[in-house]
Amino acid sequence: MTDRVGLSPFTVEPSAAFGKIYAGKKVFVTGHTGFKGSWLCEWLLLLGAEVFGYSIDCLEPSLFSQLELKERVHDMRGDVRDLPALREAVSAVKPEFVFHLAAQSLVRRSYADPTSTFTTNVIGSVNMMEALRTSLDRCVAIMITSDKCYENREEPRVYHESDPLGGDDPYSASKAAAEIAIDAYRRSFFFTAQDRQRIAIASARAGNVIGGGDWAADRILPDCVRALQRSEPILVRNENSTRPWQHVFEPLSGYLLLGQKLWNEISAENIEQTRFKELSSAFNFGPLSGSDRAVRDLVTEVLRHWPGRWFPRIDATAPHEARRLNLSIDKAFHLLGWRPVWDFSRAVAETVIWYRAAASKSRTELPRLTQKQIRDYTRDAATSGACWV
């Protein structure tokens, strides 16, 4: 019997997922030392991929170091703003898949350093596509941007991929600009019949992710963990702001599924009869409609699993951050067959399990816990009928 009510007792190995398309493939991951990048590398390794990471040095503590990924992937250091170095790395590896996650990913930091935010998020994305355009014969590239790329009117509505792009803060604006650049490259260089059999590019806009191993400053979940570890009250800003919270596995499964679908398209014998154009586009990945929660709800759910206290923090001088954001995932559901697996409560529970275990487990045990969570998620996806298992 399983130890989780309502879950199937059988086990599905991650290596069987996504049609085994990643087994033996070279996968180039920018930003592999980051939170999402580290989880993606761990999952790709379980899928049998040969992983090449490209990133600047990461701040410690980091999930990348905790999982000892440096010893298990090809660890390459470089800045995506340096086009010659990036092009040389891509040309040397010749990957079949690229997942571009390298970014300055914090809204509040973008106010302090807008220049680096724009150059990393926009020029870095352009350089990645330029390296693909000039270096590779066949490749699928998933360009990761953000749900904050939309012109957010803070209305009670969901944002679709066709909605206007924009941003009041440097981070959001940089991600909107990156999306415009990605679409321009796609239309200019990757839509002809000849180019379609070489390179396919899609972009992914994910909601707010949570999960073990995120140690970034000014993110609510890591802030909760740091306060709880010190037995201090959690100070919560913007307690009423709502976000499409989801476990990191949700968007990662979407990225991997999108990569699988696009690889099948560029491998087709008759490219003109495939779904290349509609798949080579932008996709939202978020929770089910109506599943968004306020910041206070997230903190309250954390405290159900890790007792503590929280207080609102009022800062009249704080920079603007959007108070409402909701995504439509209809396109991902209808074109990819993708849907989320874990609900809000389960996502928070698994996240807290990871952080509490990280404090007591050794370096050799933590990768096993991380891999177990991927296996649990894969099993639950199979139980729910997910198309990628």
XYZ file of C-alpha atoms in Angstrom:
389
model
C 0.000 0.000 0.000
C 1.093 3.556 -0.634
C 1.647 5.918 2.269
C -0.356 8.664 0.561
C -4.119 8.492 0.496
C -5.596 8.345 -2.996
C -2.333 7.674 -4.818
C -1.524 4.634 -6.879
C 0.712 2.037 -5.239
C 2.653 1.390 -8.454
C 5.900 3.098 -9.347
C 6.698 4.794 -12.655
C 10.356 5.434 -13.308
C 11.141 8.943 -14.576
C 13.338 7.452 -17.323
C 10.177 6.213 -19.092
C 8.605 9.682 -19.263
C 8.379 12.001 -22.265
C 8.598 9.106 -24.695
C 12.212 8.541 -23.616
C 13.047 11.355 -26.034
C 15.804 12.783 -23.802
C 17.678 9.526 -23.260
C 21.163 9.826 -24.745
C 20.540 13.383 -25.978
C 22.829 16.344 -25.359
C 20.911 19.008 -23.451
C 22.310 22.519 -22.961
C 20.889 24.325 -19.906
C 21.714 27.977 -19.301
C 21.296 29.139 -15.725
C 21.849 25.556 -14.546
C 23.180 26.737 -11.179
C 19.888 28.456 -10.332
C 16.909 27.034 -8.459
C 14.837 25.953 -11.476
C 17.941 25.082 -13.474
C 19.205 22.718 -10.783
C 15.866 20.887 -10.548
C 15.767 20.630 -14.353
C 19.295 19.185 -14.462
C 18.402 16.585 -11.822
C 15.307 15.572 -13.777
C 17.187 15.420 -17.085
C 19.794 13.150 -15.524
C 17.016 10.792 -14.412
C 15.717 10.892 -17.993
C 19.098 9.669 -19.241
C 20.241 12.926 -20.855
C 23.812 14.178 -21.080
C 23.543 17.589 -19.448
C 25.728 20.579 -20.265
C 25.245 23.554 -17.949
C 26.243 27.123 -18.802
C 26.080 29.776 -16.085
C 27.922 32.379 -14.080
C 28.959 31.401 -10.549
C 26.046 31.054 -8.160
C 25.582 32.546 -4.726
C 25.670 30.182 -1.762
C 23.782 28.436 -0.356
C 22.508 26.939 -3.596
C 20.580 23.869 -4.646
C 23.256 23.276 -7.266
C 25.881 22.787 -4.557
C 23.567 20.878 -2.221
C 22.874 18.312 -4.963
C 26.564 18.158 -5.947
C 25.553 18.655 -9.565
C 28.993 19.948 -10.489
C 30.240 16.357 -10.379
C 27.309 14.984 -12.410
C 26.859 17.434 -15.288
C 29.252 19.153 -17.671
C 29.675 22.353 -15.665
C 30.569 25.282 -17.954
C 30.958 28.821 -16.643
C 30.163 31.823 -18.793
C 27.936 34.866 -19.161
C 25.122 34.731 -21.725
C 25.821 38.402 -22.471
C 29.160 37.324 -23.995
C 28.099 36.213 -27.482
C 31.478 34.867 -28.743
C 31.911 32.689 -25.635
C 28.317 31.449 -25.758
C 28.535 30.685 -29.470
C 31.770 28.776 -28.937
C 30.198 26.685 -26.150
C 27.087 25.854 -28.189
C 29.163 25.007 -31.245
C 31.397 22.698 -29.218
C 28.523 20.837 -27.545
C 26.129 20.687 -30.511
C 23.092 20.010 -28.295
C 19.821 18.560 -29.528
C 17.931 20.512 -26.840
C 18.469 23.908 -25.237
C 16.642 25.153 -22.144
C 17.442 28.823 -21.673
C 16.833 29.754 -18.030
C 19.713 32.187 -17.403
C 18.178 35.412 -16.095
C 18.080 38.112 -13.478
C 14.879 36.803 -11.943
C 14.003 39.106 -9.024
C 11.617 42.055 -9.318
C 13.049 44.037 -6.409
C 16.631 43.534 -7.579
C 15.638 44.879 -10.999
C 14.943 48.262 -9.385
C 18.433 48.295 -7.871
C 20.189 47.137 -11.051
C 17.990 47.744 -14.101
C 20.880 47.746 -16.583
C 22.028 44.243 -15.660
C 18.415 43.074 -15.632
C 17.775 44.260 -19.186
C 21.102 43.117 -20.616
C 20.890 39.663 -19.034
C 17.244 39.019 -19.842
C 17.066 40.591 -23.296
C 20.579 40.526 -24.760
C 21.212 37.134 -23.147
C 18.148 35.715 -24.901
C 19.134 37.284 -28.226
C 22.654 35.867 -27.895
C 21.245 32.409 -27.195
C 19.161 32.479 -30.360
C 22.029 33.922 -32.386
C 24.273 31.090 -31.214
C 21.609 28.604 -32.296
C 21.102 30.285 -35.651
C 24.760 30.232 -36.589
C 26.023 27.062 -34.908
C 23.532 24.200 -35.087
C 21.864 21.940 -37.634
C 19.013 20.490 -35.547
C 17.875 21.654 -32.142
C 14.818 22.424 -30.044
C 15.136 25.495 -27.823
C 12.760 26.335 -24.978
C 13.231 29.966 -23.950
C 12.036 30.590 -20.397
C 10.609 34.043 -19.715
C 7.971 34.849 -17.063
C 4.272 35.233 -16.333
C 5.118 38.862 -15.518
C 5.715 39.645 -19.209
C 2.066 40.693 -19.637
C 0.807 44.269 -19.462
C -0.741 43.752 -16.062
C -3.845 45.859 -15.542
C -4.462 44.109 -12.192
C -7.985 43.207 -13.211
C -9.914 40.045 -12.188
C -9.119 38.241 -15.435
C -6.670 35.651 -16.708
C -3.891 36.406 -19.170
C -3.697 34.496 -22.432
C -0.628 34.130 -24.645
C -2.156 36.562 -27.180
C -2.576 39.382 -24.628
C -0.435 42.549 -24.862
C 3.030 42.443 -23.329
C 4.466 45.078 -21.025
C 5.822 45.809 -17.568
C 5.851 48.606 -14.997
C 9.067 47.400 -13.340
C 12.411 46.668 -15.051
C 12.126 42.903 -14.524
C 8.663 42.589 -16.068
C 9.561 44.923 -18.923
C 12.755 42.973 -19.636
C 10.805 39.729 -19.904
C 8.255 41.350 -22.226
C 11.120 42.655 -24.367
C 12.684 39.179 -24.402
C 9.391 37.705 -25.634
C 9.259 40.260 -28.464
C 12.844 39.423 -29.447
C 12.114 35.681 -29.368
C 9.109 36.111 -31.643
C 11.104 38.299 -34.032
C 13.869 35.695 -34.306
C 11.342 32.932 -34.767
C 9.571 34.752 -37.611
C 12.772 36.007 -39.228
C 15.000 32.938 -39.077
C 13.118 29.810 -38.004
C 9.862 29.734 -39.972
C 10.968 28.860 -43.497
C 10.563 25.239 -44.627
C 14.322 24.727 -44.571
C 14.800 26.321 -41.163
C 11.937 24.351 -39.623
C 13.887 21.138 -40.074
C 16.838 22.694 -38.282
C 15.694 24.640 -35.256
C 12.419 25.086 -33.370
C 12.010 27.774 -30.730
C 9.203 28.140 -28.199
C 8.892 30.374 -25.141
C 7.451 29.453 -21.761
C 5.788 31.793 -19.273
C 5.479 30.185 -15.863
C 3.641 31.243 -12.753
C 5.320 31.672 -9.375
C 7.163 28.481 -8.512
C 7.951 27.013 -5.127
C 9.985 23.967 -4.178
C 12.913 22.862 -2.071
C 16.267 24.509 -2.582
C 15.246 28.052 -3.483
C 17.485 30.313 -1.405
C 16.960 33.606 -3.270
C 16.527 36.829 -1.350
C 13.188 38.638 -1.426
C 11.129 35.563 -2.303
C 8.392 34.699 0.142
C 9.015 30.950 0.511
C 12.792 31.220 1.151
C 12.056 34.145 3.482
C 9.668 31.888 5.414
C 12.262 29.131 5.679
C 15.033 31.446 6.873
C 12.794 32.911 9.576
C 11.543 29.500 10.721
C 15.074 28.104 10.866
C 15.982 30.950 13.223
C 12.737 30.544 15.217
C 11.810 34.115 14.268
C 8.436 35.447 13.087
C 7.977 35.680 9.311
C 7.626 39.276 8.134
C 5.265 39.314 5.170
C 4.965 42.139 2.672
C 2.057 42.386 0.222
C 0.008 39.834 2.150
C -3.042 40.336 -0.061
C -1.261 39.965 -3.392
C -2.373 36.904 -5.348
C -0.130 34.718 -7.473
C -0.426 31.508 -9.513
C 1.649 29.455 -7.052
C 2.807 26.056 -8.323
C 5.465 23.503 -7.501
C 8.571 23.763 -9.657
C 7.750 20.356 -11.176
C 4.710 21.805 -12.939
C 6.452 24.229 -15.314
C 9.432 21.898 -15.707
C 7.135 19.108 -16.881
C 5.626 21.625 -19.307
C 9.040 22.620 -20.659
C 10.047 18.989 -21.107
C 6.764 18.080 -22.794
C 7.002 21.077 -25.130
C 10.556 20.032 -26.001
C 9.381 16.501 -26.765
C 6.547 17.716 -29.009
C 8.799 20.077 -30.956
C 11.479 17.400 -31.443
C 8.841 15.165 -32.971
C 7.841 18.017 -35.295
C 11.307 18.805 -36.655
C 11.965 15.083 -37.033
C 8.838 14.564 -39.153
C 9.330 13.563 -42.785
C 6.857 16.133 -44.104
C 7.323 19.277 -42.052
C 4.556 21.118 -43.937
C 1.922 18.765 -42.531
C 2.995 19.065 -38.902
C 1.891 21.414 -36.105
C 5.245 23.197 -36.182
C 3.959 26.777 -36.277
C 1.401 26.464 -33.503
C 3.842 24.619 -31.255
C 6.739 26.948 -32.021
C 5.152 29.748 -30.008
C 4.529 31.018 -26.468
C 2.920 28.897 -23.719
C 1.678 29.645 -20.198
C 2.277 27.066 -17.462
C 0.427 27.621 -14.223
C -2.131 26.133 -11.824
C -5.721 25.324 -12.681
C -8.160 28.211 -13.023
C -9.304 29.452 -9.625
C -6.271 28.021 -7.827
C -4.439 31.293 -7.270
C -3.789 32.183 -3.639
C -2.845 35.283 -1.676
C 0.591 35.577 -0.087
C -0.967 35.212 3.371
C -2.555 31.911 2.260
C 0.849 30.606 1.225
C 2.414 31.559 4.567
C -0.493 30.067 6.503
C -0.158 26.807 4.573
C 3.579 26.680 5.306
C 2.881 27.082 9.013
C 0.567 24.053 8.937
C 3.698 21.948 8.344
C 6.313 24.015 10.173
C 4.901 25.799 13.257
C 5.724 29.447 13.633
C 4.281 32.970 13.451
C 3.947 35.690 10.854
C 3.303 39.420 10.897
C 2.562 41.865 8.083
C 5.410 44.180 7.165
C 4.401 47.630 5.961
C 6.999 49.506 3.921
C 5.720 52.721 2.364
C 8.969 53.139 0.419
C 8.869 49.672 -1.206
C 8.933 49.638 -5.032
C 5.792 48.740 -6.946
C 4.946 45.052 -7.358
C 1.794 43.753 -9.056
C -0.931 42.765 -6.601
C -2.886 40.455 -8.891
C -1.783 37.996 -11.564
C -3.667 35.061 -13.097
C -2.730 32.874 -16.064
C -4.762 30.905 -18.574
C -3.316 27.464 -19.331
C -5.920 26.585 -21.968
C -3.367 26.615 -24.791
C -0.992 24.215 -23.010
C -3.928 21.934 -22.217
C -5.366 21.833 -25.736
C -2.162 21.822 -27.818
C 0.165 19.848 -25.545
C -2.229 17.868 -23.382
C -0.435 19.343 -20.349
C -2.092 19.957 -16.988
C -0.817 20.432 -13.431
C -0.513 17.416 -11.156
C -0.094 18.706 -7.586
C -2.575 21.142 -6.059
C -1.617 24.097 -3.878
C -1.654 22.183 -0.581
C 0.459 19.332 -1.921
C 2.945 21.726 -3.509
C 3.485 23.530 -0.212
C 3.690 20.276 1.762
C 6.370 18.796 -0.518
C 8.315 22.038 -0.430
C 8.383 22.138 3.372
C 9.315 18.435 3.510
C 12.381 19.178 1.395
C 13.528 22.167 3.460
C 13.079 20.432 6.817
C 14.919 17.365 5.552
C 17.731 19.490 4.122
C 18.607 20.668 7.627
C 19.244 17.127 8.846
C 20.286 15.056 5.841
C 23.842 14.633 4.586
C 25.056 15.712 1.150
C 24.722 12.140 -0.067
C 21.149 11.833 1.229
C 19.809 15.102 -0.178
C 20.122 14.109 -3.860
C 18.210 10.917 -3.046
C 15.406 12.928 -1.433
C 15.314 15.218 -4.464
C 15.161 12.265 -6.857
C 12.442 10.668 -4.732
C 10.274 13.755 -5.094
C 10.698 13.596 -8.878
C 9.690 9.922 -8.789
C 6.677 10.697 -6.572
C 5.575 13.450 -8.931
C 5.998 11.169 -11.956
C 3.950 8.462 -10.241
C 1.210 10.923 -9.370
C 1.226 12.228 -12.936
C 0.710 8.680 -14.219
C -2.128 8.177 -11.749
C -3.828 11.373 -12.928
C -3.487 10.361 -16.591
C -0.832 12.907 -17.611
C 0.056 12.440 -21.268
C 3.824 12.662 -20.765
C 4.164 9.588 -18.534
